[in-house]
Short mmCIF file of C-alpha atoms and ligand atoms in Angstrom, two decimals:
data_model
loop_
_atom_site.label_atom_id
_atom_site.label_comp_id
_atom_site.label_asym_id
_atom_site.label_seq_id
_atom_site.Cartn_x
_atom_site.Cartn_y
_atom_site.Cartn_z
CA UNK I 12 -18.63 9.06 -21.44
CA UNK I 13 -16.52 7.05 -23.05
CA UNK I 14 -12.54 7.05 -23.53
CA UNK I 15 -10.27 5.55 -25.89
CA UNK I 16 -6.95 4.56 -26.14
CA UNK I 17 -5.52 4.23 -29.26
CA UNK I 18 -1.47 2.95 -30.93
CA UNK I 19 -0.19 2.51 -27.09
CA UNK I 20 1.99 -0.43 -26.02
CA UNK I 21 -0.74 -2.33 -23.68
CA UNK I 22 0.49 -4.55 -21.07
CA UNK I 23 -2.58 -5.91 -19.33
CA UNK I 24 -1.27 -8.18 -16.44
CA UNK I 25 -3.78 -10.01 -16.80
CA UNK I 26 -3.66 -14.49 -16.34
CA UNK I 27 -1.31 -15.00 -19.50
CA UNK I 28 0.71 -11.58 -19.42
CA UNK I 29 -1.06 -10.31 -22.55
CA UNK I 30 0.55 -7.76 -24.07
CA UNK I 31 -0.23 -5.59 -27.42
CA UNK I 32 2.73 -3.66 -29.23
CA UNK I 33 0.24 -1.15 -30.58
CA UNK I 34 -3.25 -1.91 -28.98
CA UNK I 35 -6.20 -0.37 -27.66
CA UNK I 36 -8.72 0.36 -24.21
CA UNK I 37 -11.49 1.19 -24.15
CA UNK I 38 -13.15 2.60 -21.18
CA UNK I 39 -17.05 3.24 -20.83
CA UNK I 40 -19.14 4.04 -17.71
CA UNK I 41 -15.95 3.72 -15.33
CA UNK I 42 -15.66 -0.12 -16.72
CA UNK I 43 -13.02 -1.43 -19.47
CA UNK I 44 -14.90 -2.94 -22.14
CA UNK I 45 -12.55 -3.40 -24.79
CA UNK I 46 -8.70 -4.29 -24.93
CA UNK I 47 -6.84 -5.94 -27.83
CA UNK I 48 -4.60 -5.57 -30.89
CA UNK I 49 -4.61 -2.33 -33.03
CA UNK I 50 -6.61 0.57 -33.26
CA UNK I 51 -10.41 0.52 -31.41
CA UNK I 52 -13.18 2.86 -33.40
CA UNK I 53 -14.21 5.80 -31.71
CA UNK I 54 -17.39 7.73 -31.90
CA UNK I 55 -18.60 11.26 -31.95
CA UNK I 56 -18.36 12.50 -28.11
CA UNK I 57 -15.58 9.81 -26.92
CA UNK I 58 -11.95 11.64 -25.09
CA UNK I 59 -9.49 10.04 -27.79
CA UNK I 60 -6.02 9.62 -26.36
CA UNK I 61 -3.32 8.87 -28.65
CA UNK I 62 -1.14 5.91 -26.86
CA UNK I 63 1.87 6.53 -29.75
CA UNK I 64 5.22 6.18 -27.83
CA UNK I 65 3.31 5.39 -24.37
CA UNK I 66 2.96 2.23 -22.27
CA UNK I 67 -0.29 1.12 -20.48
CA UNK I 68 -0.73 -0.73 -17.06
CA UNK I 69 -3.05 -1.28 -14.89
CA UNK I 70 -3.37 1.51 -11.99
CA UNK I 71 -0.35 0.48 -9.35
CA UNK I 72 -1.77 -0.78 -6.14
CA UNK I 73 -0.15 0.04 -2.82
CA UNK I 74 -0.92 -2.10 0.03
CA UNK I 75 0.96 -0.70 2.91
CA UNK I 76 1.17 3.44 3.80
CA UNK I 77 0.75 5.32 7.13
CA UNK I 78 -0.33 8.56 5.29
CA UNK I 79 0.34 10.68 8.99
CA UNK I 80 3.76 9.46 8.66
CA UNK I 81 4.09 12.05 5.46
CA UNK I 82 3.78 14.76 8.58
CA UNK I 83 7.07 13.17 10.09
CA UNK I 84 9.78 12.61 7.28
CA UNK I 85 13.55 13.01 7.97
CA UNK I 86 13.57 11.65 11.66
CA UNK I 87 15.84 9.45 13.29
CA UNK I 88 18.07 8.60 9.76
CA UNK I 89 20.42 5.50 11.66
CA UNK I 90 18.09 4.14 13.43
CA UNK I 91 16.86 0.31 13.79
CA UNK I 92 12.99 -0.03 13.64
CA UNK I 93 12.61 -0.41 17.11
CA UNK I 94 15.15 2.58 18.01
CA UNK I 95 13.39 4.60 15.08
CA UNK I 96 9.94 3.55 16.47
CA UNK I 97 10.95 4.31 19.87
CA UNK I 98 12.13 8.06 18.94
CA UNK I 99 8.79 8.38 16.63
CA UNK I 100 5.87 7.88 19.07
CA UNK I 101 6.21 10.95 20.98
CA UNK I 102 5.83 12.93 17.89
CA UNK I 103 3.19 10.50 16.36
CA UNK I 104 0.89 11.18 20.13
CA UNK I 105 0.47 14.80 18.27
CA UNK I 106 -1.29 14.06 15.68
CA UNK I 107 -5.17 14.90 15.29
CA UNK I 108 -7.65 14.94 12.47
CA UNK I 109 -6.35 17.75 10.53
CA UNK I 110 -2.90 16.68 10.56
CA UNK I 111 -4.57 13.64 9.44
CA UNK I 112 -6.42 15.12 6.56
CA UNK I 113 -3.01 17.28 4.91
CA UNK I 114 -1.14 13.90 5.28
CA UNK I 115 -4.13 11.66 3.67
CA UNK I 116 -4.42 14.46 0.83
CA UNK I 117 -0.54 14.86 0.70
CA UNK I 118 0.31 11.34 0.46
CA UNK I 119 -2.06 10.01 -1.93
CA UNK I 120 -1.73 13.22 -4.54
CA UNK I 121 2.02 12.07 -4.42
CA UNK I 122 0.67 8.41 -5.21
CA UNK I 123 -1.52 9.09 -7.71
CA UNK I 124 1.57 11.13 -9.74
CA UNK I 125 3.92 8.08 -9.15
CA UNK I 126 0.94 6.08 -11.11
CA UNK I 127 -1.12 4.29 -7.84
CA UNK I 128 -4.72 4.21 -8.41
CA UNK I 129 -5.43 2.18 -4.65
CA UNK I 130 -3.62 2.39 -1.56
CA UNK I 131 -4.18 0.97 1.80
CA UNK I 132 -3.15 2.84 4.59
CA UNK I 133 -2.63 1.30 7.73
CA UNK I 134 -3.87 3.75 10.68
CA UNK I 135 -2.92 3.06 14.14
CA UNK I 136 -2.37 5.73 16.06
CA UNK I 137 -5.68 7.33 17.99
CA UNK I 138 -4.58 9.64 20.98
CA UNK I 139 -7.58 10.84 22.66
CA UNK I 140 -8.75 13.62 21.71
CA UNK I 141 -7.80 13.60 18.28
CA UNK I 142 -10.59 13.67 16.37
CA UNK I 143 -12.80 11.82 14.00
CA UNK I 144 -9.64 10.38 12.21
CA UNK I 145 -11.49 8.06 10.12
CA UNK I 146 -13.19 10.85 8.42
CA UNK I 147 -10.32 12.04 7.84
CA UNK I 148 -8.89 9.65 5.83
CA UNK I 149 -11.96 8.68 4.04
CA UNK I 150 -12.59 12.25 3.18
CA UNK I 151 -8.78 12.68 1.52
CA UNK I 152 -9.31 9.61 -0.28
CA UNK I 153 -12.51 11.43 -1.89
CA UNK I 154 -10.60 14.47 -2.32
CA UNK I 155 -7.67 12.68 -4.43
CA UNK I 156 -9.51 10.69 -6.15
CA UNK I 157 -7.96 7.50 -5.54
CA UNK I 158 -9.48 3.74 -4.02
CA UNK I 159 -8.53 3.94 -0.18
CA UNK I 160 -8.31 1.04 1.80
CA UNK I 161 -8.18 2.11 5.03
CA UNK I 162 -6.71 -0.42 7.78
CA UNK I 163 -8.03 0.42 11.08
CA UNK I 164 -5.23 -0.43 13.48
CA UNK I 165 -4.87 -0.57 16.90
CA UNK I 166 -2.30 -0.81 19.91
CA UNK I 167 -3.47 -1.78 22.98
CA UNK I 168 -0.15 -3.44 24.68
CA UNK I 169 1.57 -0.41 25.87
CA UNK I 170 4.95 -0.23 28.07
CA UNK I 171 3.72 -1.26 31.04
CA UNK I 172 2.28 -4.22 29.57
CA UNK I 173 5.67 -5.46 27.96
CA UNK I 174 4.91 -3.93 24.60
CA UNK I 175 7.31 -1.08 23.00
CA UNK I 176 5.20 1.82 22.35
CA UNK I 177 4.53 4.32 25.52
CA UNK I 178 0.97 3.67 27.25
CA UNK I 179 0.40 7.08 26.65
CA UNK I 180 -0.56 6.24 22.53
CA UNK I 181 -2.60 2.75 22.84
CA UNK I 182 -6.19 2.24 23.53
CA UNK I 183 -7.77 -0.20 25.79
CA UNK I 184 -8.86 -3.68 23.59
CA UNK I 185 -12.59 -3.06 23.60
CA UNK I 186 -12.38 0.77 22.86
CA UNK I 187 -10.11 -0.77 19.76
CA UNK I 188 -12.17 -3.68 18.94
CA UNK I 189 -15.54 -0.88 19.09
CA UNK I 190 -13.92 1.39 16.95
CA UNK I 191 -12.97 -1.35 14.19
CA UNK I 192 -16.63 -2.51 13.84
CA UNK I 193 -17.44 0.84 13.69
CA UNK I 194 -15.37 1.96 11.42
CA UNK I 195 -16.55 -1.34 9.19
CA UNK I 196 -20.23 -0.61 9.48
CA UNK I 197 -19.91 3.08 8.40
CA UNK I 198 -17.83 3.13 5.51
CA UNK I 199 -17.03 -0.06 4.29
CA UNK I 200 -18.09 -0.68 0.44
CA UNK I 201 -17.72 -4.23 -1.00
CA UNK I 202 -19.19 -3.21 -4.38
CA UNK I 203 -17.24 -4.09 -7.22
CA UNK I 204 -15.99 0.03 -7.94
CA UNK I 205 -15.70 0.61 -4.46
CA UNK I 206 -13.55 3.67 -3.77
CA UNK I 207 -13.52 2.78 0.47
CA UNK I 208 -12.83 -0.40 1.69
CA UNK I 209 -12.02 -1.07 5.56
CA UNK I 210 -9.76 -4.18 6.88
CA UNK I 211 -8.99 -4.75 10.75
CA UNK I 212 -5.15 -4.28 11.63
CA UNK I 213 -4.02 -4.92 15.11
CA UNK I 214 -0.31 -3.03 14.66
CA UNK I 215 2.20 -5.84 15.56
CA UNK I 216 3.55 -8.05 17.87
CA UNK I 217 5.14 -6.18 20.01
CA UNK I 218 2.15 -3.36 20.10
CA UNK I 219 -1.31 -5.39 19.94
CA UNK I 220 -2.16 -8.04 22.34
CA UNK I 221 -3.26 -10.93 21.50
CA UNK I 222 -6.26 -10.96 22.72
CA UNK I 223 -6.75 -8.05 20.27
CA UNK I 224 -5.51 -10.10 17.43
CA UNK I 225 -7.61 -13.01 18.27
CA UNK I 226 -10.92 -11.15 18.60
CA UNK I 227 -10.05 -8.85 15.81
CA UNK I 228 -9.38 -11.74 13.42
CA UNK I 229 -12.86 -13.10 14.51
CA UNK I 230 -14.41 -9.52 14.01
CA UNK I 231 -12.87 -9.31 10.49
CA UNK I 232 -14.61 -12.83 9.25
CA UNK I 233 -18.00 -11.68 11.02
CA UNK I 234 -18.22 -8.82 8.87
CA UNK I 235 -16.20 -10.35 5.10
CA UNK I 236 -13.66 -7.71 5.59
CA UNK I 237 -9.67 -8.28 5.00
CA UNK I 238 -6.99 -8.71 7.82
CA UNK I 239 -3.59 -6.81 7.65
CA UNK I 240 -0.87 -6.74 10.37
CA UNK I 241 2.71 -6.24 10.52
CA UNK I 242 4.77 -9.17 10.98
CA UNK I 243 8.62 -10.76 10.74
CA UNK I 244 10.06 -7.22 10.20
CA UNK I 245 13.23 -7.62 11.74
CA UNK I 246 15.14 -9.93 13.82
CA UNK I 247 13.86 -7.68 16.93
CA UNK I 248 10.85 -8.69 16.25
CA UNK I 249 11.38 -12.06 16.34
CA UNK I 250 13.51 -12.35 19.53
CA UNK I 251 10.45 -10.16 21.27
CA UNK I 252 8.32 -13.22 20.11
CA UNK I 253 10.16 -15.87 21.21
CA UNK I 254 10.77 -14.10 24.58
CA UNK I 255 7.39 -13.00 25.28
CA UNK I 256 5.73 -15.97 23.55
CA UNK I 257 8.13 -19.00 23.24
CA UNK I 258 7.81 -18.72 18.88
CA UNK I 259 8.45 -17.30 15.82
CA UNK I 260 6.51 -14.29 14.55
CA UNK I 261 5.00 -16.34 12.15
CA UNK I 262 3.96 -19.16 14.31
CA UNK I 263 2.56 -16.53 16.76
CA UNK I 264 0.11 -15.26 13.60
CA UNK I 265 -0.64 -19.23 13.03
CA UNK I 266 -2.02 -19.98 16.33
CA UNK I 267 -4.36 -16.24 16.87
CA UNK I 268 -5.94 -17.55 13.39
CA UNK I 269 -3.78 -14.78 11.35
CA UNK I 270 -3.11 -16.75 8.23
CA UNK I 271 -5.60 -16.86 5.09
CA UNK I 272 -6.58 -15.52 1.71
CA UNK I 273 -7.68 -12.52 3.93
CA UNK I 274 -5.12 -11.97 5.70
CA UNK I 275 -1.90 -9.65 3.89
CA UNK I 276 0.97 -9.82 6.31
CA UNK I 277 3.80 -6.60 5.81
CA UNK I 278 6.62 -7.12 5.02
CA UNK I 279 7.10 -10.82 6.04
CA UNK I 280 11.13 -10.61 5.70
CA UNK I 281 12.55 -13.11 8.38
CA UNK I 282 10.59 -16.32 7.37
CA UNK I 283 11.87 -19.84 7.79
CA UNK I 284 11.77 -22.69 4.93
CA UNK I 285 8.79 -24.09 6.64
CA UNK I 286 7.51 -21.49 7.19
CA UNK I 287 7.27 -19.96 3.43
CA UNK I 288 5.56 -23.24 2.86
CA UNK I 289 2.55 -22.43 5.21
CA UNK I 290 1.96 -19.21 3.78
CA UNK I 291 1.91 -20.95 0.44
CA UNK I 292 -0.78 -23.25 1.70
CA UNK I 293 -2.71 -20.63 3.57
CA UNK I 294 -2.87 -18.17 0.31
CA UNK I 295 -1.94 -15.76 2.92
CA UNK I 296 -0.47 -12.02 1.28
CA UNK I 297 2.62 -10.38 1.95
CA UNK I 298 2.69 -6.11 1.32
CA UNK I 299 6.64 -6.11 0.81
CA UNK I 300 7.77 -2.99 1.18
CA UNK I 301 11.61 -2.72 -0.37
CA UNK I 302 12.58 0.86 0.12
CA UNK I 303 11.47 0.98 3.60
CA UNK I 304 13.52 -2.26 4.16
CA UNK I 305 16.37 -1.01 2.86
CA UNK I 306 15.98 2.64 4.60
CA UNK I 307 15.88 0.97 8.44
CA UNK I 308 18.18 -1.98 7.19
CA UNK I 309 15.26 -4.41 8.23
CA UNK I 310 16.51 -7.65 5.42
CA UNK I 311 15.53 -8.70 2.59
CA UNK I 312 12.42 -10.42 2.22
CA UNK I 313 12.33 -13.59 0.24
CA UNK I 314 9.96 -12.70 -2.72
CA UNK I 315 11.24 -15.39 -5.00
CA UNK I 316 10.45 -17.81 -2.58
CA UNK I 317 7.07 -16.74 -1.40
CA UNK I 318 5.96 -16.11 -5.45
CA UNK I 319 6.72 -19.80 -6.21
CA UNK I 320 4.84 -21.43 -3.29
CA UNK I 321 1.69 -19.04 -4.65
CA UNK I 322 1.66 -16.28 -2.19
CA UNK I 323 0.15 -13.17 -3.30
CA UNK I 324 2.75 -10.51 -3.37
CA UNK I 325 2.14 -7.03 -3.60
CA UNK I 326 3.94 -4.14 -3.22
CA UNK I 327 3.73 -1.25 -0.73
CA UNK I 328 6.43 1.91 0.12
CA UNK I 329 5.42 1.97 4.09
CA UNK I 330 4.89 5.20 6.10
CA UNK I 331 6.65 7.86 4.47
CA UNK I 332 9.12 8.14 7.69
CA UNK I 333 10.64 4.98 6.80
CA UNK I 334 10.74 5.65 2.87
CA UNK I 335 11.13 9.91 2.36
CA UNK I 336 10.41 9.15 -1.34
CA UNK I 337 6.81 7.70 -0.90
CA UNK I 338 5.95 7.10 -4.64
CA UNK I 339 4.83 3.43 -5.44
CA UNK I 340 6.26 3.53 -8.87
CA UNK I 341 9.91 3.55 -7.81
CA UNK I 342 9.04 0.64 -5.86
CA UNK I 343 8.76 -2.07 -8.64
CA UNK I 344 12.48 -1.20 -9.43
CA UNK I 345 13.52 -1.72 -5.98
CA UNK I 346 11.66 -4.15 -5.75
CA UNK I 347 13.27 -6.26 -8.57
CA UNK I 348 16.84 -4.68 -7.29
CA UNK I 349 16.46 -6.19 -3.76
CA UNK I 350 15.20 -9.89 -5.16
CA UNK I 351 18.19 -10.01 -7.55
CA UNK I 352 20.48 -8.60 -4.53
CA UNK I 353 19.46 -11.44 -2.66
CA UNK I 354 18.84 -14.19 -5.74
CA UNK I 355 20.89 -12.93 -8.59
CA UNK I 356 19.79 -11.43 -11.50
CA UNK I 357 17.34 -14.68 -13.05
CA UNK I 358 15.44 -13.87 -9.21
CA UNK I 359 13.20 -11.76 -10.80
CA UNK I 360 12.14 -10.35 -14.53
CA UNK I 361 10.78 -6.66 -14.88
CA UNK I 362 7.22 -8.04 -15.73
CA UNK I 363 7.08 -10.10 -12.45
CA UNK I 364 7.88 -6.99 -10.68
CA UNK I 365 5.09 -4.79 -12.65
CA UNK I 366 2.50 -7.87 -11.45
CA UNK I 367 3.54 -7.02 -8.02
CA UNK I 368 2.64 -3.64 -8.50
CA UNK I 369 -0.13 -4.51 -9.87
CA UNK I 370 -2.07 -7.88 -9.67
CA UNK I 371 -0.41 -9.13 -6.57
CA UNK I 372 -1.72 -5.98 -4.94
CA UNK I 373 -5.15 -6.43 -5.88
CA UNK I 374 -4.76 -9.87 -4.84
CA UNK I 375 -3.99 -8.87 -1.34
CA UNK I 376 -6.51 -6.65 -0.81
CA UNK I 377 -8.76 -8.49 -1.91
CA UNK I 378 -9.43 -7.61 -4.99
CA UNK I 379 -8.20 -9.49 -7.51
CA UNK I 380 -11.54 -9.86 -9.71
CA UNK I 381 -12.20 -6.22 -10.15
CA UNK I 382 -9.09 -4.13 -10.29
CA UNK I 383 -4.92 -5.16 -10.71
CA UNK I 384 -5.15 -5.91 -14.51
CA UNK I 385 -6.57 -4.29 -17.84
CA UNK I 386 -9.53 -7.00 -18.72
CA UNK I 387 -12.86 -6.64 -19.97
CA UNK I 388 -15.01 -6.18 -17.18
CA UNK I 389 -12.74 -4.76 -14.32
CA UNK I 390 -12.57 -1.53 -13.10
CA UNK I 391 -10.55 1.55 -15.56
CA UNK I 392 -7.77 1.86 -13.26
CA UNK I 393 -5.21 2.59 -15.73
CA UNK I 394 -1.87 4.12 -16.03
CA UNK I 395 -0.60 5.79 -19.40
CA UNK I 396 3.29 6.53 -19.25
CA UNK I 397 5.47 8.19 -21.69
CA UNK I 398 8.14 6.41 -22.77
CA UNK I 399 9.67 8.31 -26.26
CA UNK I 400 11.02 11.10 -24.13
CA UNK I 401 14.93 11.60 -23.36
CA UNK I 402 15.33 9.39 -20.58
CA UNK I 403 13.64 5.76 -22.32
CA UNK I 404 13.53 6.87 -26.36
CA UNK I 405 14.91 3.78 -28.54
CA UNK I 406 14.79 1.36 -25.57
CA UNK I 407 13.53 -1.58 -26.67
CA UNK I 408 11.40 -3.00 -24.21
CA UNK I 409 8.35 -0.21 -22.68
CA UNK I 410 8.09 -2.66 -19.85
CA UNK I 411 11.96 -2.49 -19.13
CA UNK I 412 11.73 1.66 -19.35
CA UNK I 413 8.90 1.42 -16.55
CA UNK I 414 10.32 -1.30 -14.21
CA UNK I 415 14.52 -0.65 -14.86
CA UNK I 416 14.33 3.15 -16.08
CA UNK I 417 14.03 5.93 -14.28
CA UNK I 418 10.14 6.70 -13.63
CA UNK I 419 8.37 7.48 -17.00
CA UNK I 420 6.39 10.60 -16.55
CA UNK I 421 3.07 10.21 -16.12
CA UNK I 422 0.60 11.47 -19.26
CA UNK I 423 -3.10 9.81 -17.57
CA UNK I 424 -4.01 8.31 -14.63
CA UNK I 425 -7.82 6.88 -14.58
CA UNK I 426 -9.30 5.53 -11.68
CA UNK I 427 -12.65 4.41 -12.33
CA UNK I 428 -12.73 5.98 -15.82
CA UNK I 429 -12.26 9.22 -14.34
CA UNK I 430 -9.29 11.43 -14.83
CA UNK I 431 -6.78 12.19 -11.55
CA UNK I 432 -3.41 13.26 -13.55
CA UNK I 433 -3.15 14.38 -16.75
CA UNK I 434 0.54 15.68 -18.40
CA UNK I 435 2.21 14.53 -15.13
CA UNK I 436 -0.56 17.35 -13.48
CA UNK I 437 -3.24 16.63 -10.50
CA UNK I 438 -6.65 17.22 -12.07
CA UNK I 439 -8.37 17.19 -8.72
CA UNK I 440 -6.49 18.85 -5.86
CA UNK I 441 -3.93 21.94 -6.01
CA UNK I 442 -0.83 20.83 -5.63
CA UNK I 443 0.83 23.84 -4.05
CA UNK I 444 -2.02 24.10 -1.51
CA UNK I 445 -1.71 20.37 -0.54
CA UNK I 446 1.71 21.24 0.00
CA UNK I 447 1.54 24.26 2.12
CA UNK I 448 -1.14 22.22 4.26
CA UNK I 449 1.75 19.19 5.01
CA UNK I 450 4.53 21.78 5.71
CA UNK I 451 2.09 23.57 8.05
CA UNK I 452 0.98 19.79 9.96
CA UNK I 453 4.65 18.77 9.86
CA UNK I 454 5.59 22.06 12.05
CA UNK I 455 2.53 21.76 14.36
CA UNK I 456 3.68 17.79 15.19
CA UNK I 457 7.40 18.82 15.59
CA UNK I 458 6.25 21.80 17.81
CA UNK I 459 3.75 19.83 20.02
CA UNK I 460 6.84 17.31 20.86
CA UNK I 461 9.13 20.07 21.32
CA UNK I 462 11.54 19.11 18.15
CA UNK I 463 13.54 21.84 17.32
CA UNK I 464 14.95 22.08 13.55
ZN1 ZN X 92 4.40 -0.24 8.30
#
């Protein structure tokens, strides 16, 4: 099956920023195989979309989510990470697998409509009892239809051992550790079109040990698989390290072997001149995550700065406590807002902030040969927007109406060549039902910690 693209405005992403005023894609077996100027022929049997008055992108790629967190929006509005955190676990101990599977399906259907075609969601809560989250997870991302990068994360420095969340949520280091290879040797794909990928993601500083991070950095390279952890979040964060550790955040990551091409840090806000410079030389990714920064007043993270040393930026919204709005497409705006906020308004260009979305996601994860960019060869992840409807008709740049404008509905969203929106519509799960499904896990998680409305 093949589909065509025809008389769209193409930006590909790809090495040079190619981009066709009227061009073409081409998509056959799942695989682009054609891109360029003008109109492509079709053939008896191909899906012919006319591109006039739409701009195409590559899929957007998320690399930071909780998906659970979708079960536990509204909370705790003022708070500081750590206070908001702190007022957060007892509700997060509730959750189980099917919680786990109305968030997964919930969150990534409202990905997939703000144009995301992968997302990485960083797990880390396992109370016992709960379940076979994994499954889960990996079964939502099936459902949706979108790439899921699942990042098994752990805790395993509870309370009592100086860390912030209650003992009563973290697991002991080798139950962790177990359940990371396990989770690695069961569903993790490294084939070009993979739709499951698995990374190993101790939570944080002040929630992992690092023991944990040491052996789980060692259990990542055994097995080729990425590394993702939060780090220099807030200035919390940072005086936890230096009290508990004697150093920065990031010098904490240096020394348990946490910086590399396969490691993707999030967020990465509070970062010292020197310090932007290692990450430079270590290729190691940042997931920056505007909205959520903004939303708990964490900073603003120094994008400009870590783009020109050659660190692979990519974008990600966080758990949808922390950001209520949850769709990745918003995020290139913010993110270009918050750069210029902090850099002025030459920080940044709207095509820069598309590449996060895009290519510097891919990048992060890990993937930056098969999917981020619309190039012969990679996988069809591709996003077709409309932009000759009321709010962007006449503007003169399509990129500008995507990246400044408000969100451009949504006419196609391919993963893989196959179709997961269509006319702003989910082709592959009921929207409604999805919905029903998080209202009803949201209730059951504010009931089991006692929340009243
Ligand atoms: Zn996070």
């Amino acid at each position: 099956m093949r589909t065509v693209i025809n008389g769209a405005h193409v930006a590909t992403v790809d090495g040079s920023g190619t981009e066709y005023a009227s061009g073409h894609v081409v998509v056959e077996d799942g695989v682009i195989v054609a891109v360029g100027d003008g109109a492509a022929e079709t053939r008896e049997g191909d899906q012919v979309v006319n591109g006039s008055g739409c701009l195409v992108t590559p899929g957007l790629v998320n690399t930071h989510h909780h998906l659970y967190q979708w079960a536990t929006r509204g909370y705790a509005q003022q708070a500081t990470l750590f206070e908001w955190l702190v007022a957060l676990y007892p509700v997060w101990s509730g959750i189980d697998e099917r919680v786990v599977a109305a968030t997964t399906s919930a969150g990534l259907a409202w990905m997939a409509k703000s144009g995301c075609t992968t997302a990485a969601d960083h797990h880390y809560v396992f109370p016992s009892g709960s379940g076979d989250i994994m499954a889960a997870l990996v079964d939502g991302g099936k459902r949706v239809g979108t790439r899921l990068h699942v990042v098994r994360g752990s805790m395993d420095c509870g309370k009592s051992q100086g860390g912030l969340p209650p003992d009563s949520i973290v697991e002991s280091t080798e139950q962790a550790l177990l359940a990371t290879e396990e989770a690695i040797t069961t569903y993790h794909d490294a084939s070009p079109g993979s739709r499951v990928q698995i990374a190993v993601g101790p939570c944080s500083p002040f929630s992992a040990s690092g023991e944990l991070m040491r052996e789980g950095a060692a259990l990542a390279r055994r097995h080729g698989v990425q590394m993702h952890t939060h780090l220099a979040e807030t200035t919390d964060e940072e005086e936890h390290c230096v009290e508990q550790f004697g150093c920065t955040p990031l010098e904490y990551a240096d020394k348990l072997g946490w910086l590399g091409p396969d490691v993707w840090l999030a967020h990465g806000i509070h970062f010292s001149d020197k310090e932007i410079q290692r990450l430079g030389a270590t290729k190691t990714g940042v997931a920056h995550c505007p909205s959520s920064n903004a939303r708990l007043g964490a900073g603003i993270a120094r994008v400009r700065d870590l783009l020109d040393v050659g660190c692979p930026v990519g974008l990600g919204v966080d758990g949808a406590a922390s950001n209520e709005a949850g769709g990745l497409g918003d995020e290139l705006r913010q993110s270009l807002y918050l750069a210029r906020l902090r850099g002025g308004p030459a920080a940044i260009t709207a095509r820069e902030s598309l590449w996060l979305g895009t290519m510097g996601g891919a990048k992060c994860l890990g993937r930056g040969d098969h999917i981020g960019s619309i190039e012969v060869g990679k996988q069809a992840d591709v996003a077709v927007w409309r932009v000759d409807g009321l709010a962007h008709a006449g503007i003169t740049d399509p990129v500008a109406a995507l990246v400044l404008g408000s969100l451009p509905p949504l006419d196609l969203l391919l993963v893989g060549g196959e179709t997961v929106v269509r006319l702003g519509q989910l082709t592959t799960v009921d929207e409604e039902l999805v919905a029903a499904d998080l209202a009803a896990a949201s209730r059951l998680l504010a009931d089991r910690a006692g929340v009243t409305a």
